[in-house]
PDB file of C-alpha atoms in Angstrom:
ATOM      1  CA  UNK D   1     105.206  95.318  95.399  1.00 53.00           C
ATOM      2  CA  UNK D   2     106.575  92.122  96.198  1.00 49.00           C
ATOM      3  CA  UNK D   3     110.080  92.726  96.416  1.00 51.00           C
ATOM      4  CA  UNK D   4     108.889  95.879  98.720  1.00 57.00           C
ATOM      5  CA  UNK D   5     107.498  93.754 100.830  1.00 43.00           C
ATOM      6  CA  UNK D   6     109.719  90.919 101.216  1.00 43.00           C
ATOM      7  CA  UNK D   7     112.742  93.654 101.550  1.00 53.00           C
ATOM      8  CA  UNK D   8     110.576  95.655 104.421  1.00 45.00           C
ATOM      9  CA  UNK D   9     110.288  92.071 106.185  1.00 44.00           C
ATOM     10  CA  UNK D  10     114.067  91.585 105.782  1.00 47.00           C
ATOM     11  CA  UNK D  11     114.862  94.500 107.228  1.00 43.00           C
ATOM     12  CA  UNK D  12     112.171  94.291 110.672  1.00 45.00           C
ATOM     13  CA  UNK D  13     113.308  90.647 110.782  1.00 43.00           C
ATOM     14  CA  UNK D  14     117.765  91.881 111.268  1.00 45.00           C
ATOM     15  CA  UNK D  15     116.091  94.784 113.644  1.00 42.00           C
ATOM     16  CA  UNK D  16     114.258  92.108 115.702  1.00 40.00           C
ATOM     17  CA  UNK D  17     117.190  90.102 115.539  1.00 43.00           C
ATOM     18  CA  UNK D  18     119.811  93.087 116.836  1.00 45.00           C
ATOM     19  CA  UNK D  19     117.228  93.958 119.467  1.00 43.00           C
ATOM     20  CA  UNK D  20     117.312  90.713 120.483  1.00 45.00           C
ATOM     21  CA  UNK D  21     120.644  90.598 121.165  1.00 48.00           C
ATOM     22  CA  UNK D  22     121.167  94.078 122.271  1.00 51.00           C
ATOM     23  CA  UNK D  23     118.383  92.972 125.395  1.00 62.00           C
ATOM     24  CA  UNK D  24     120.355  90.073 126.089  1.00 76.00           C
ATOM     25  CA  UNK D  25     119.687  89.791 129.921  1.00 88.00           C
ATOM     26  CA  UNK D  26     123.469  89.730 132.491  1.00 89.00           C
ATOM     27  CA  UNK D  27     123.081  86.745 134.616  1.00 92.00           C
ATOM     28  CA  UNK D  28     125.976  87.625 137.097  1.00 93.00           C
ATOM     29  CA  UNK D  29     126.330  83.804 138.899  1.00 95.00           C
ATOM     30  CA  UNK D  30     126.653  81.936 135.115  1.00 96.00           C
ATOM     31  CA  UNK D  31     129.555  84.831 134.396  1.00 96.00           C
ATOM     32  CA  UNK D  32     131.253  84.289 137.729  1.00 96.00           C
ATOM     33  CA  UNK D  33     131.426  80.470 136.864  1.00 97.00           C
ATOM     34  CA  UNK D  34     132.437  80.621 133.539  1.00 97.00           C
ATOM     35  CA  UNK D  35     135.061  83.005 134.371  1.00 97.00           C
ATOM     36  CA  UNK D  36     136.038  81.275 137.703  1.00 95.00           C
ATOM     37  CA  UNK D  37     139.572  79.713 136.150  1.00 95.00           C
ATOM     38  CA  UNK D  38     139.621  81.896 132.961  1.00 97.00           C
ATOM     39  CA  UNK D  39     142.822  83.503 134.649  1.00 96.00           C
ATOM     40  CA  UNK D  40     144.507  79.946 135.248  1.00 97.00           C
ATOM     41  CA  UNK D  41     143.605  78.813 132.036  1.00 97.00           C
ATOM     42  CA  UNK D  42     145.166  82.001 130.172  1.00 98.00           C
ATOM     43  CA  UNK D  43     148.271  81.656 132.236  1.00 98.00           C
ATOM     44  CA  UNK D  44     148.282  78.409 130.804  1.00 98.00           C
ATOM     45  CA  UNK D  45     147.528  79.156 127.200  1.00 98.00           C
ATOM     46  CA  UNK D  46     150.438  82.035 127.309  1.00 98.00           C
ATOM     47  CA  UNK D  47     153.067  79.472 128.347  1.00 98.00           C
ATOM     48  CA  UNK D  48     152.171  77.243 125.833  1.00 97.00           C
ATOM     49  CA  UNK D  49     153.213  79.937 123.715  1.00 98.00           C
ATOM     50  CA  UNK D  50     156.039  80.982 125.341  1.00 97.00           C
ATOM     51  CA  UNK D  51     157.745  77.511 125.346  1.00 97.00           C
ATOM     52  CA  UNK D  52     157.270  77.774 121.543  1.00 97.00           C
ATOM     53  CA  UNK D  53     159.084  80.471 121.000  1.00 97.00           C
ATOM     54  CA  UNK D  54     161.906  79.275 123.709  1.00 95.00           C
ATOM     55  CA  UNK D  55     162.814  82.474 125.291  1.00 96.00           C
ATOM     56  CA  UNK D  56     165.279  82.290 127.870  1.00 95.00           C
ATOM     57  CA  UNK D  57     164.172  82.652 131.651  1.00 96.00           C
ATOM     58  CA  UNK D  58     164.618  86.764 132.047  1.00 97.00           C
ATOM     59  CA  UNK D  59     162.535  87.465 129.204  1.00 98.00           C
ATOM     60  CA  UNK D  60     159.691  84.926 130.276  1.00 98.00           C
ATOM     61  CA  UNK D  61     160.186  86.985 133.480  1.00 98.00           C
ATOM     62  CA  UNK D  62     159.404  89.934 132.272  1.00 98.00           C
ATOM     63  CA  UNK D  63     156.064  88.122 129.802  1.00 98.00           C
ATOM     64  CA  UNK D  64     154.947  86.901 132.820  1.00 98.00           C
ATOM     65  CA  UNK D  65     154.950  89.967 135.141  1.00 98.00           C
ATOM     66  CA  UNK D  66     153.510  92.537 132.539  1.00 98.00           C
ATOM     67  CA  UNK D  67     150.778  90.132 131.458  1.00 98.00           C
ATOM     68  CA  UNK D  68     149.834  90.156 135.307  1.00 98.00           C
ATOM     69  CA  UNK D  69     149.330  93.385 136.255  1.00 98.00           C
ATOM     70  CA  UNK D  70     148.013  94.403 133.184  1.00 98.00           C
ATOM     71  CA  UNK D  71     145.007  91.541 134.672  1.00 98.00           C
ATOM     72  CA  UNK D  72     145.287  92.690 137.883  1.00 98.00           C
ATOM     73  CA  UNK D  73     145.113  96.411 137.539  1.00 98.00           C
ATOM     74  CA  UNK D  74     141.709  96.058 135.047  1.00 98.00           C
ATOM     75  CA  UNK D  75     140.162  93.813 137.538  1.00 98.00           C
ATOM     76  CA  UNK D  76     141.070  95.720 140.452  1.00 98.00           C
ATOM     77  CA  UNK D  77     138.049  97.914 140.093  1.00 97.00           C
ATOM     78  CA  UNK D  78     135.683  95.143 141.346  1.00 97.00           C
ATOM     79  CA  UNK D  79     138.013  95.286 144.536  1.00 96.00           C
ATOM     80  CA  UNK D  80     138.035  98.862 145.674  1.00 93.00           C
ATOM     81  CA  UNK D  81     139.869  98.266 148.784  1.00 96.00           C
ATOM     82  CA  UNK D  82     142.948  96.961 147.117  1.00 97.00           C
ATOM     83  CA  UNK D  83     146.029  99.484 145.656  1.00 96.00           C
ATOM     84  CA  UNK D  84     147.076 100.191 142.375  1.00 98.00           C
ATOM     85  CA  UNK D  85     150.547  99.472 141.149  1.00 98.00           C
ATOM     86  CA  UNK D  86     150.126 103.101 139.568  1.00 97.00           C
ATOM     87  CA  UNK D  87     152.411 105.626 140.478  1.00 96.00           C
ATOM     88  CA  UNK D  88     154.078 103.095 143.054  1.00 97.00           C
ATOM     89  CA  UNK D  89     156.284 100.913 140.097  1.00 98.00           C
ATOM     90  CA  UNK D  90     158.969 102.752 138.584  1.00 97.00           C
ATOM     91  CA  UNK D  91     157.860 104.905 135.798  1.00 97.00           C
ATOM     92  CA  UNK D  92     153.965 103.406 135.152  1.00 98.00           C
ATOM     93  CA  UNK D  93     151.837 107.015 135.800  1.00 97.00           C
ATOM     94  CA  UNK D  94     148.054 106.388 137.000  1.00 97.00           C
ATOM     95  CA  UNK D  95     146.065 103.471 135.418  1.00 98.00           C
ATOM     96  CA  UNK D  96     143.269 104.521 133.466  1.00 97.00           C
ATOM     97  CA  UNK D  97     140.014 104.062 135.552  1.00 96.00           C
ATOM     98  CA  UNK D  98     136.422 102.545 134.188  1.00 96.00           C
ATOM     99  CA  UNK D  99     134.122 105.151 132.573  1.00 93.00           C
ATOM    100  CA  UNK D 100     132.031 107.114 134.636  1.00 92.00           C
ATOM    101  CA  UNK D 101     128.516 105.694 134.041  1.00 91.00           C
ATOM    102  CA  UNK D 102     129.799 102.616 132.222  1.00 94.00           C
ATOM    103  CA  UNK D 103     128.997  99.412 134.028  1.00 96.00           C
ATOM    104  CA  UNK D 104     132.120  96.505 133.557  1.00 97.00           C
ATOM    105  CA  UNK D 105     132.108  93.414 134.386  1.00 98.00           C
ATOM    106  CA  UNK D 106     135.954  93.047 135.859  1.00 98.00           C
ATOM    107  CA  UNK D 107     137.178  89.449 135.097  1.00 98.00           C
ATOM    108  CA  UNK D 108     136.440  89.793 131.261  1.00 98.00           C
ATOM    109  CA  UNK D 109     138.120  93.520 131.542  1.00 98.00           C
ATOM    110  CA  UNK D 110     141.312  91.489 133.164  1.00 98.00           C
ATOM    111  CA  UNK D 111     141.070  88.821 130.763  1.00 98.00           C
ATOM    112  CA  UNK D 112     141.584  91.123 127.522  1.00 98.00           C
ATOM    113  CA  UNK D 113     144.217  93.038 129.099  1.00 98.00           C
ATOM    114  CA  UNK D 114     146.105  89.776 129.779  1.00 98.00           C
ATOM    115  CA  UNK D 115     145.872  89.008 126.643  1.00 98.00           C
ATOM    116  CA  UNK D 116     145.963  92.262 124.455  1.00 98.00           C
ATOM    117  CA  UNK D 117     150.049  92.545 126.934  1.00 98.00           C
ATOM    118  CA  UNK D 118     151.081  89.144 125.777  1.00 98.00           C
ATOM    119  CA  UNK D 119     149.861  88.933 122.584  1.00 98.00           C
ATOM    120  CA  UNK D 120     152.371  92.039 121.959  1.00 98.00           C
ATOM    121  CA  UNK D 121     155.587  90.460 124.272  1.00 98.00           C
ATOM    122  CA  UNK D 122     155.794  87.195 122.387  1.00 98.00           C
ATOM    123  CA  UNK D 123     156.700  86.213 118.750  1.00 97.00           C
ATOM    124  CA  UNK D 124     153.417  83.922 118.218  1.00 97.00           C
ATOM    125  CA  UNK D 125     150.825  86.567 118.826  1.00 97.00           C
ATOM    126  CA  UNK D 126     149.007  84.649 115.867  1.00 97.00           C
ATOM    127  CA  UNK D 127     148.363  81.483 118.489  1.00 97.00           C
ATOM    128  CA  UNK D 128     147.272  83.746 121.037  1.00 97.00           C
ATOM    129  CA  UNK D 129     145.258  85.875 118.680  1.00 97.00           C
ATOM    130  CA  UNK D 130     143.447  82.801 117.808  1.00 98.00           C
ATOM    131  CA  UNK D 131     142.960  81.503 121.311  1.00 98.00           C
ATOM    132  CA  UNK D 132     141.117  84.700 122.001  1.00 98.00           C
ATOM    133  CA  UNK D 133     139.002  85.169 118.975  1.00 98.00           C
ATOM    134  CA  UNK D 134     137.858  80.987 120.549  1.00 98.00           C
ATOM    135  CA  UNK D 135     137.732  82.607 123.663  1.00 98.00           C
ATOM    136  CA  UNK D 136     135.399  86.017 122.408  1.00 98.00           C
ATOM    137  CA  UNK D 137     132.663  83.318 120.705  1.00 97.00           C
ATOM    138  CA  UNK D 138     132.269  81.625 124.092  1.00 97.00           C
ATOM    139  CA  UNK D 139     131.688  84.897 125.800  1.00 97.00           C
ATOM    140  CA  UNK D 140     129.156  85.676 122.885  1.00 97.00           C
ATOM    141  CA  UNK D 141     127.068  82.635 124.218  1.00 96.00           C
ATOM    142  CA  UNK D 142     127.369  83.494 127.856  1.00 97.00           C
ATOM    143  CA  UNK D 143     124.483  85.742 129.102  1.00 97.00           C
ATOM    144  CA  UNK D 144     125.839  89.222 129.207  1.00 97.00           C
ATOM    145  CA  UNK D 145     124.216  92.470 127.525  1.00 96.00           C
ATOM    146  CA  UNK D 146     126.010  93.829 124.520  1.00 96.00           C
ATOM    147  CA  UNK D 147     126.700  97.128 126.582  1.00 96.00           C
ATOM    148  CA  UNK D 148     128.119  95.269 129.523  1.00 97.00           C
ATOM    149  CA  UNK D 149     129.831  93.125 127.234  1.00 98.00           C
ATOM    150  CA  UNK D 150     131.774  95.899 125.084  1.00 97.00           C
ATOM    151  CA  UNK D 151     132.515  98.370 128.032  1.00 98.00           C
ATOM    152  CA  UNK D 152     134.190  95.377 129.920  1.00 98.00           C
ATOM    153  CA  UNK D 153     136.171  94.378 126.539  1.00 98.00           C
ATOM    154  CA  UNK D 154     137.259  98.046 125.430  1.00 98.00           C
ATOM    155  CA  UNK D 155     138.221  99.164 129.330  1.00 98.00           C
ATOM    156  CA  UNK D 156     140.445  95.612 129.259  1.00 98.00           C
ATOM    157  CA  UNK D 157     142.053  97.068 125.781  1.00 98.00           C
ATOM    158  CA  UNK D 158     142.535 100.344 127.669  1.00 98.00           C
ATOM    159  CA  UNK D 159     144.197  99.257 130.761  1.00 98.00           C
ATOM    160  CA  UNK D 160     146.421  96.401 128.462  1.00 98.00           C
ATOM    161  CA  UNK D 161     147.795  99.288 126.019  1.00 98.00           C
ATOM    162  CA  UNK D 162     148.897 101.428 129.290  1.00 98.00           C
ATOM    163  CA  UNK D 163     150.730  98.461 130.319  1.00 98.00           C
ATOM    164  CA  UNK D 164     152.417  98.006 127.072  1.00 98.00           C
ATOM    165  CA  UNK D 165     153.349 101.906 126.531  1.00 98.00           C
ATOM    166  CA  UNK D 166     154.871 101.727 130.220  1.00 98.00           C
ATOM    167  CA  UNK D 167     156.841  98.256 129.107  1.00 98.00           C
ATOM    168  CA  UNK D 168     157.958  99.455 126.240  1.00 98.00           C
ATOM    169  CA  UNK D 169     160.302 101.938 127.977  1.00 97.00           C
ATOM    170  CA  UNK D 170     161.737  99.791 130.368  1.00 98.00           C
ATOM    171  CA  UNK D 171     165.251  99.452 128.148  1.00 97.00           C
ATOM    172  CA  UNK D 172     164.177  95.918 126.869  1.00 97.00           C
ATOM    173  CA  UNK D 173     164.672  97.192 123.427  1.00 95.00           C
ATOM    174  CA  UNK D 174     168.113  98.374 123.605  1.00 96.00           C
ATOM    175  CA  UNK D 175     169.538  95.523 126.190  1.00 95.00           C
ATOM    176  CA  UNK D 176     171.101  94.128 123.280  1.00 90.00           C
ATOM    177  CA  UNK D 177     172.877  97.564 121.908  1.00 92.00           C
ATOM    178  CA  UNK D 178     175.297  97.268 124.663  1.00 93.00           C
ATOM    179  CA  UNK D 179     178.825  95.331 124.295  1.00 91.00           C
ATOM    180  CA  UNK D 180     177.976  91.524 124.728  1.00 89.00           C
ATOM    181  CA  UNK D 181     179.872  88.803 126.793  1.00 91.00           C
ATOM    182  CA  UNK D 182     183.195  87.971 125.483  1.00 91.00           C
ATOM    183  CA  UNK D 183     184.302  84.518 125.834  1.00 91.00           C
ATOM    184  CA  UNK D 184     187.808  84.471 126.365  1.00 92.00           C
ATOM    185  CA  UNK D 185     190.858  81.589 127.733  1.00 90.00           C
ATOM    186  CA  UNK D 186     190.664  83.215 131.027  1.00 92.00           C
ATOM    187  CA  UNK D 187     189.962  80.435 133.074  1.00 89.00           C
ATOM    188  CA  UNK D 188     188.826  83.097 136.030  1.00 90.00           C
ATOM    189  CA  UNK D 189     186.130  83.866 133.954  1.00 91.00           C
ATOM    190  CA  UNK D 190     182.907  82.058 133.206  1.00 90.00           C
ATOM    191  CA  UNK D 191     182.662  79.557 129.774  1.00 92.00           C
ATOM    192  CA  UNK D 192     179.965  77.658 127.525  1.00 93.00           C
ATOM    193  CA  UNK D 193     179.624  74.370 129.577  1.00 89.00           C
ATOM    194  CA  UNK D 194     178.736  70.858 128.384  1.00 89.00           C
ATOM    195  CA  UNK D 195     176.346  69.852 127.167  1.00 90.00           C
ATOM    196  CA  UNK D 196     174.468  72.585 125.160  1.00 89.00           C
ATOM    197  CA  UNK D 197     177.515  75.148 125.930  1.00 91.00           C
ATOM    198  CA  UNK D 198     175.299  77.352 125.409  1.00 90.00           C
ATOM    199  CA  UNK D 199     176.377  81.721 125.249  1.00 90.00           C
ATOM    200  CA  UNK D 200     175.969  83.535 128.305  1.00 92.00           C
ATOM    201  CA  UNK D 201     171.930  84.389 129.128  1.00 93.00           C
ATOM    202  CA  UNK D 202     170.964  87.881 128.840  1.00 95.00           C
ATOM    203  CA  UNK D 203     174.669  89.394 130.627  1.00 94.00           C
ATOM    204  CA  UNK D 204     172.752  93.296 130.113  1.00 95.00           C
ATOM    205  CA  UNK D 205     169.684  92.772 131.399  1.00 96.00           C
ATOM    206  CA  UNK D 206     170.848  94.951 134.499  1.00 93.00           C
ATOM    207  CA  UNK D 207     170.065  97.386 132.328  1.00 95.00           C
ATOM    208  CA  UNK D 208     166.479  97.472 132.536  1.00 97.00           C
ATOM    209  CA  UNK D 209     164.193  99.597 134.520  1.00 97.00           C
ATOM    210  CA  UNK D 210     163.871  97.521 137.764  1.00 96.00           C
ATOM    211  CA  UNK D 211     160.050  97.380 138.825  1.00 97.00           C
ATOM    212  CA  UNK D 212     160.651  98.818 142.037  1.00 95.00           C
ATOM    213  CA  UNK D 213     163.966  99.592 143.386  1.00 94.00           C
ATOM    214  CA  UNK D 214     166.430 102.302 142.036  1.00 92.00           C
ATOM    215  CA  UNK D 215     168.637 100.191 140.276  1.00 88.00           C
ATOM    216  CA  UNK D 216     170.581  97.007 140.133  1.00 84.00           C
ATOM    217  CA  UNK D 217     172.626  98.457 141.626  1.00 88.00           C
ATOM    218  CA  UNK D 218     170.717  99.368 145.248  1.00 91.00           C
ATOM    219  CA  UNK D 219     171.507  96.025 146.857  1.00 90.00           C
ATOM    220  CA  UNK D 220     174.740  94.577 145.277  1.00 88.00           C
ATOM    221  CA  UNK D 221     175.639  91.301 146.944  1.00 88.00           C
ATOM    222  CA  UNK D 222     179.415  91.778 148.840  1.00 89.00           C
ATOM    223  CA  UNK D 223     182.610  91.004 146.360  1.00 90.00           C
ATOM    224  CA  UNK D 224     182.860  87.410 145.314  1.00 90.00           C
ATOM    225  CA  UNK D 225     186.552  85.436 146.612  1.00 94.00           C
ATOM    226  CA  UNK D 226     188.800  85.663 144.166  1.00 93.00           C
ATOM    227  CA  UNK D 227     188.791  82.925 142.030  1.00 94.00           C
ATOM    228  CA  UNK D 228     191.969  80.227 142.929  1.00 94.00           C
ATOM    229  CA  UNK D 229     192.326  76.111 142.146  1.00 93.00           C
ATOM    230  CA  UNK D 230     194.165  75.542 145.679  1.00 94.00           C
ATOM    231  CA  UNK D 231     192.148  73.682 147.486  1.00 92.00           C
ATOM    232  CA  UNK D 232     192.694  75.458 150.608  1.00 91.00           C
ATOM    233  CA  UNK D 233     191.346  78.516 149.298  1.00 96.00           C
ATOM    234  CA  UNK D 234     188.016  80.309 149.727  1.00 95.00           C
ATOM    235  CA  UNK D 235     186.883  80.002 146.457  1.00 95.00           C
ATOM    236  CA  UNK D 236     187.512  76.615 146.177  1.00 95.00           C
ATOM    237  CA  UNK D 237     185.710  75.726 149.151  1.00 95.00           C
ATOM    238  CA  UNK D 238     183.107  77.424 148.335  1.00 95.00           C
ATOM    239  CA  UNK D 239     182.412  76.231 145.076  1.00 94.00           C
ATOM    240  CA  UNK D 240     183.590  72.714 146.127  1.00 95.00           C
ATOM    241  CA  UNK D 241     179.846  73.049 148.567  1.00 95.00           C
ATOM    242  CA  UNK D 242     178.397  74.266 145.657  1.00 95.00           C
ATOM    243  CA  UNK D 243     179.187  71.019 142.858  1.00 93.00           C
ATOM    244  CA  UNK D 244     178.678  68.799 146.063  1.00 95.00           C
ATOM    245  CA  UNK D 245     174.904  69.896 147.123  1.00 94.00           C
ATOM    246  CA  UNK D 246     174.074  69.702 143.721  1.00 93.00           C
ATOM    247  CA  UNK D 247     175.273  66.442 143.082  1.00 92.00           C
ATOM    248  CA  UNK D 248     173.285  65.388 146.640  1.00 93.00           C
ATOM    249  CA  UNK D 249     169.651  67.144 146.088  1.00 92.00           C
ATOM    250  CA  UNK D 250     167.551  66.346 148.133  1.00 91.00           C
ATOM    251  CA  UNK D 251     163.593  65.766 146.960  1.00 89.00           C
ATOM    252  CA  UNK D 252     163.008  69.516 148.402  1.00 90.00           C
ATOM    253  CA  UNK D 253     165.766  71.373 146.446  1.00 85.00           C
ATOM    254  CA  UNK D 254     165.440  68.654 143.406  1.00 80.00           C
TER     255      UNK D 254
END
């Protein structure tokens, strides 16, 4: 009778204790403060990890701008006046929207899609996986119902995995199928300088889906001199202006 008992109390006492939570009353101003620099402070926590893994300045590029409107479009909701990116970038279709009847509360919703883009785009998703199983326990103590709480987090999942199925057809992928740079004696052509002489940075990433115009090649700059040592020519002039204002910054352009 005993062990009836004391497993009937067990079992009101976790019901109490689930209701409790479950009633958990949204105060909106606490949420808005806590989450006033969560976007800064993200930005932050995915460049730590994307110095880590050193990737070179294109592909941080590309990190950087998925991660963003992944945030923007799931917090966009709480703005109706402002446009979607959907159907107006090249190839991402219509964003998925909230749930009809299915309250959100925006900046978490932009938060975990942020994170759910760049924990996919880097190598370290671990860090960033841990940073936002830190960042999940602080929003456990904030005061925000378990129903506002999960809609917000699953519509931020939602709107980050659109973002990733439209980035993962942009031609990132299969840059590197395509002949690489060959460096050759050619002294018209460019060569590893000192002191890290390093290989040439991503020379196919003009194959990529642009975000918004046609191609790469929809504004192509006018043909370059052609390359000559005479000082009297073009070229050398012009690249004489270039080494010089470089070696003469000023505080502005340093």
């Amino acid at each position: 009778m005993m062990k009836r008992f004391l497993s009937a109390l067990l079992v009101i006492s976790i019901a109490f204790l689930v209701a409790c939570k479950s009633d958990k009353k949204t105060d909106t101003a606490e949420l808005d403060q806590f989450f006033k620099n969560q976007q800064a402070e993200w930005l932050n926590n995915l460049s730590t990890v994307v110095i880590s893994d050193i990737f070179s300045a294109p592909v941080c590029s590309r990190i950087y701008a998925y991660t963003h409107i992944a945030a923007y479009e799931a917090l966009r909701p709480a703005y109706p006046d402002q446009l979607s990116y959907g159907q107006k970038l090249n190839g991402l279709g219509q964003v998925p929207q909230p749930t009809a009847g299915e309250e959100c509360y925006y900046p978490l919703s932009s938060v975990i899609a942020f994170i759910t883009v760049g924990k996919k785009l880097v190598f370290n998703a671990d860090t960033l996986a841990g940073m936002e199983q830190a960042f999940l326990k602080k929003v456990d103590e904030l005061p925000i119902s378990e129903a506002l709480k999960n809609n917000s987090i699953q519509y931020g999942r939602k709107v980050g995995q659109h973002i990733l199925e439209w980035a993962s057809k942009d031609g990132y992928l299969q840059r590197n199928s395509f002949p690489a740079y060959i460096v050759t004696k050619d002294i018209a052509r460019w060569q590893p300088t000192p002191p890290d002489y390093m290989d040439a940075v991503e020379t196919n990433w003009r194959t990529l889906r642009p975000f918004a115009m046609d191609s790469s090649t929809q504004f192509r700059p006018g043909a370059p001199y052609p390359f000559d040592t005479n000082k009297g020519s073009a070229f050398y002039k012009e690249a004489l202006q270039v080494y010089t204002t470089a070696k003469n910054l000023t505080e502005e352009q340093d």
